[in-house]
Every structure is written in structure tokens, then in C-alpha cells.
């Protein structure tokens, strides 16, 4: 699975459960929130003040 800025958090967690550990490392603790399930990684990075490219690189390394 290629992970990019348009990947939905819900889809990512469903297909790559190990991604939760990476997201938690970036202090994205609202992963169980219903709205987070339909949020893109780009939206989540913006909301949490996370560098999107760094996040994507970390997620694509798993």
C-alpha cells in the first residue's frame, strides 16, 4: 500500500495496523475518533502541526 497525503486514516489503520504506532509517536492520540477515520493524513498533519513529509516517510518505512 502506497501511503500518501490523501490516504484516509481509517483506511491506513485498517490495512496497516502497525501504522498506529507511528501515528502515536507523532502524538496523534485521536485515532479512535469517528472524524479521524475519514480524515486524510494531510488534514491530520495540518491540524496537529506535524511535518507532512516526515510523517509520510515514517509511515512508508513500515
XYZ file of N, CA, C and O in Angstrom:
248
model
N 0.851 -1.189 0.000
C 0.000 0.000 0.000
C 0.889 1.242 0.000
O 1.743 1.399 0.861
N 0.675 2.097 -0.980
C 1.390 3.371 -1.019
C 0.643 4.352 -0.123
O -0.558 4.530 -0.240
N 1.373 4.950 0.778
C 0.783 5.906 1.713
C 1.163 7.307 1.253
O 2.344 7.616 1.108
N 0.145 8.128 0.988
C 0.406 9.498 0.574
C -0.500 10.462 1.328
O -1.245 10.051 2.225
N -0.446 11.724 0.972
C -1.174 12.764 1.705
C -2.686 12.566 1.672
O -3.398 13.032 2.554
N -3.181 11.853 0.674
C -4.625 11.648 0.538
C -5.127 10.362 1.188
O -6.319 10.068 1.133
N -4.230 9.596 1.788
C -4.620 8.357 2.455
C -5.485 8.690 3.670
O -5.133 9.559 4.476
N -6.614 8.025 3.771
C -7.501 8.223 4.922
C -6.945 7.464 6.126
O -6.461 6.330 5.984
N -7.019 8.075 7.285
C -6.504 7.443 8.499
C -7.205 6.113 8.755
O -6.561 5.117 9.080
N -8.508 6.082 8.589
C -9.262 4.843 8.798
C -8.802 3.729 7.879
O -8.648 2.585 8.302
N -8.571 4.049 6.611
C -8.100 3.059 5.635
C -6.688 2.587 5.996
O -6.388 1.394 5.938
N -5.838 3.521 6.388
C -4.469 3.185 6.764
C -4.447 2.208 7.932
O -3.769 1.183 7.883
N -5.203 2.506 8.970
C -5.230 1.656 10.161
C -5.812 0.278 9.832
O -5.351 -0.736 10.333
N -6.804 0.267 8.966
C -7.425 -0.997 8.572
C -6.452 -1.888 7.805
O -6.376 -3.091 8.047
N -5.706 -1.299 6.882
C -4.810 -2.081 6.027
C -3.431 -2.297 6.634
O -2.753 -3.266 6.301
N -2.994 -1.380 7.495
C -1.664 -1.485 8.121
C -1.787 -1.134 9.601
O -1.436 -0.028 10.011
N -2.298 -2.041 10.410
C -2.497 -1.754 11.834
C -1.233 -1.284 12.551
O -1.305 -0.522 13.510
N -0.067 -1.704 12.049
C 1.185 -1.282 12.672
C 1.438 0.224 12.513
O 2.284 0.797 13.204
N 0.686 0.883 11.648
C 0.807 2.328 11.465
C 0.372 3.096 12.714
O 0.787 4.236 12.919
N -0.444 2.467 13.542
C -0.899 3.116 14.779
C 0.300 3.534 15.628
O 0.317 4.631 16.185
N 1.311 2.675 15.700
C 2.495 3.002 16.498
C 3.192 4.252 15.981
O 3.638 5.089 16.762
N 3.274 4.393 14.670
C 3.912 5.578 14.076
C 3.060 6.809 14.359
O 3.573 7.854 14.766
N 1.763 6.698 14.167
C 0.877 7.843 14.404
C 0.923 8.279 15.867
O 0.936 9.482 16.160
N 0.991 7.321 16.772
C 1.070 7.657 18.200
C 2.401 8.338 18.519
O 2.469 9.211 19.375
N 3.455 7.952 17.820
C 4.763 8.589 18.001
C 4.667 10.090 17.701
O 5.353 10.901 18.311
N 3.792 10.444 16.771
C 3.580 11.835 16.407
C 2.465 12.481 17.234
O 1.942 13.536 16.873
N 2.102 11.812 18.320
C 1.100 12.301 19.277
C -0.269 12.527 18.645
O -0.983 13.460 18.980
N -0.633 11.624 17.741
C -1.958 11.657 17.132
C -2.839 10.683 17.906
O -3.160 9.596 17.440
N -3.232 11.082 19.097
C -3.971 10.228 20.005
C -5.447 10.090 19.709
O -6.146 9.325 20.363
N -5.948 10.801 18.726
C -7.392 10.776 18.453
C -7.739 9.776 17.351
O -8.709 9.942 16.629
N -6.980 8.706 17.239
C -7.172 7.751 16.149
C -8.518 7.039 16.203
O -9.036 6.628 15.179
N -9.080 6.891 17.378
C -10.370 6.230 17.507
C -11.549 7.155 17.280
O -12.689 6.722 17.190
N -11.283 8.416 17.167
C -12.324 9.429 16.964
C -13.005 9.192 15.615
O -12.315 8.985 14.611
N -14.327 9.210 15.559
C -15.026 8.960 14.291
C -14.605 9.898 13.159
O -14.463 9.465 12.022
N -14.368 11.157 13.454
C -13.985 12.078 12.385
C -12.586 11.787 11.875
O -12.281 11.999 10.699
N -11.706 11.276 12.735
C -10.349 10.949 12.307
C -10.353 9.818 11.287
O -9.457 9.740 10.447
N -11.342 8.960 11.334
C -11.400 7.834 10.407
C -11.585 8.293 8.965
O -11.160 7.617 8.039
N -12.200 9.448 8.760
C -12.444 9.966 7.415
C -11.528 11.138 7.083
O -11.720 11.811 6.085
N -10.519 11.340 7.898
C -9.581 12.434 7.713
C -8.369 11.939 6.931
O -7.919 10.816 7.139
N -7.849 12.770 6.034
C -6.642 12.388 5.313
C -5.424 12.655 6.191
O -5.493 13.415 7.157
N -4.311 12.048 5.830
C -3.075 12.297 6.564
C -2.674 13.769 6.444
O -2.152 14.342 7.391
N -2.931 14.359 5.296
C -2.605 15.774 5.117
C -3.409 16.638 6.094
O -2.862 17.535 6.745
N -4.692 16.369 6.217
C -5.537 17.127 7.140
C -5.079 16.931 8.582
O -4.984 17.896 9.342
N -4.791 15.703 8.949
C -4.377 15.404 10.318
C -3.040 16.062 10.639
O -2.861 16.615 11.728
N -2.107 16.018 9.700
C -0.804 16.645 9.922
C -0.971 18.148 10.132
O -0.352 18.735 11.026
N -1.821 18.762 9.339
C -2.074 20.203 9.471
C -2.663 20.528 10.840
O -2.192 21.436 11.537
N -3.678 19.784 11.230
C -4.371 20.032 12.495
C -3.430 19.862 13.684
O -3.476 20.621 14.642
N -2.543 18.864 13.604
C -1.643 18.561 14.721
C -0.290 19.260 14.622
O 0.567 19.066 15.475
N -0.092 20.065 13.567
C 1.163 20.783 13.417
C 2.348 19.869 13.158
O 3.452 20.116 13.638
N 2.113 18.809 12.381
C 3.143 17.811 12.089
C 3.653 18.031 10.671
O 2.879 18.322 9.749
N 4.960 17.863 10.478
C 5.543 17.945 9.145
C 5.037 16.765 8.318
O 5.328 15.602 8.633
N 4.275 17.048 7.286
C 3.628 16.008 6.480
C 4.645 15.079 5.822
O 4.475 13.861 5.837
N 5.686 15.641 5.237
C 6.679 14.806 4.546
C 7.381 13.853 5.507
O 7.630 12.694 5.181
N 7.685 14.337 6.695
C 8.323 13.485 7.708
C 7.391 12.353 8.123
O 7.796 11.200 8.244
N 6.112 12.683 8.331
C 5.122 11.682 8.703
C 4.987 10.623 7.613
O 4.993 9.422 7.885
N 4.865 11.056 6.370
C 4.717 10.120 5.256
C 5.940 9.221 5.119
O 5.804 8.009 4.877
N 7.110 9.790 5.303
C 8.330 8.983 5.222
C 8.327 7.905 6.310
O 8.618 6.740 6.045
N 7.965 8.285 7.530
C 7.917 7.316 8.635
C 6.904 6.228 8.367
O 7.164 5.043 8.623
N 5.747 6.590 7.843
C 4.709 5.598 7.579
C 5.094 4.663 6.428
O 4.798 3.470 6.480
N 5.758 5.190 5.424
C 6.143 4.351 4.291
C 7.326 3.454 4.597
O 7.608 2.522 3.838
N 8.000 3.682 5.721
C 9.112 2.825 6.123
C 8.641 1.548 6.823
O 9.414 0.615 6.984
N 7.372 1.500 7.233
C 6.880 0.301 7.933
C 6.370 -0.725 6.941
O 6.118 -0.459 5.812
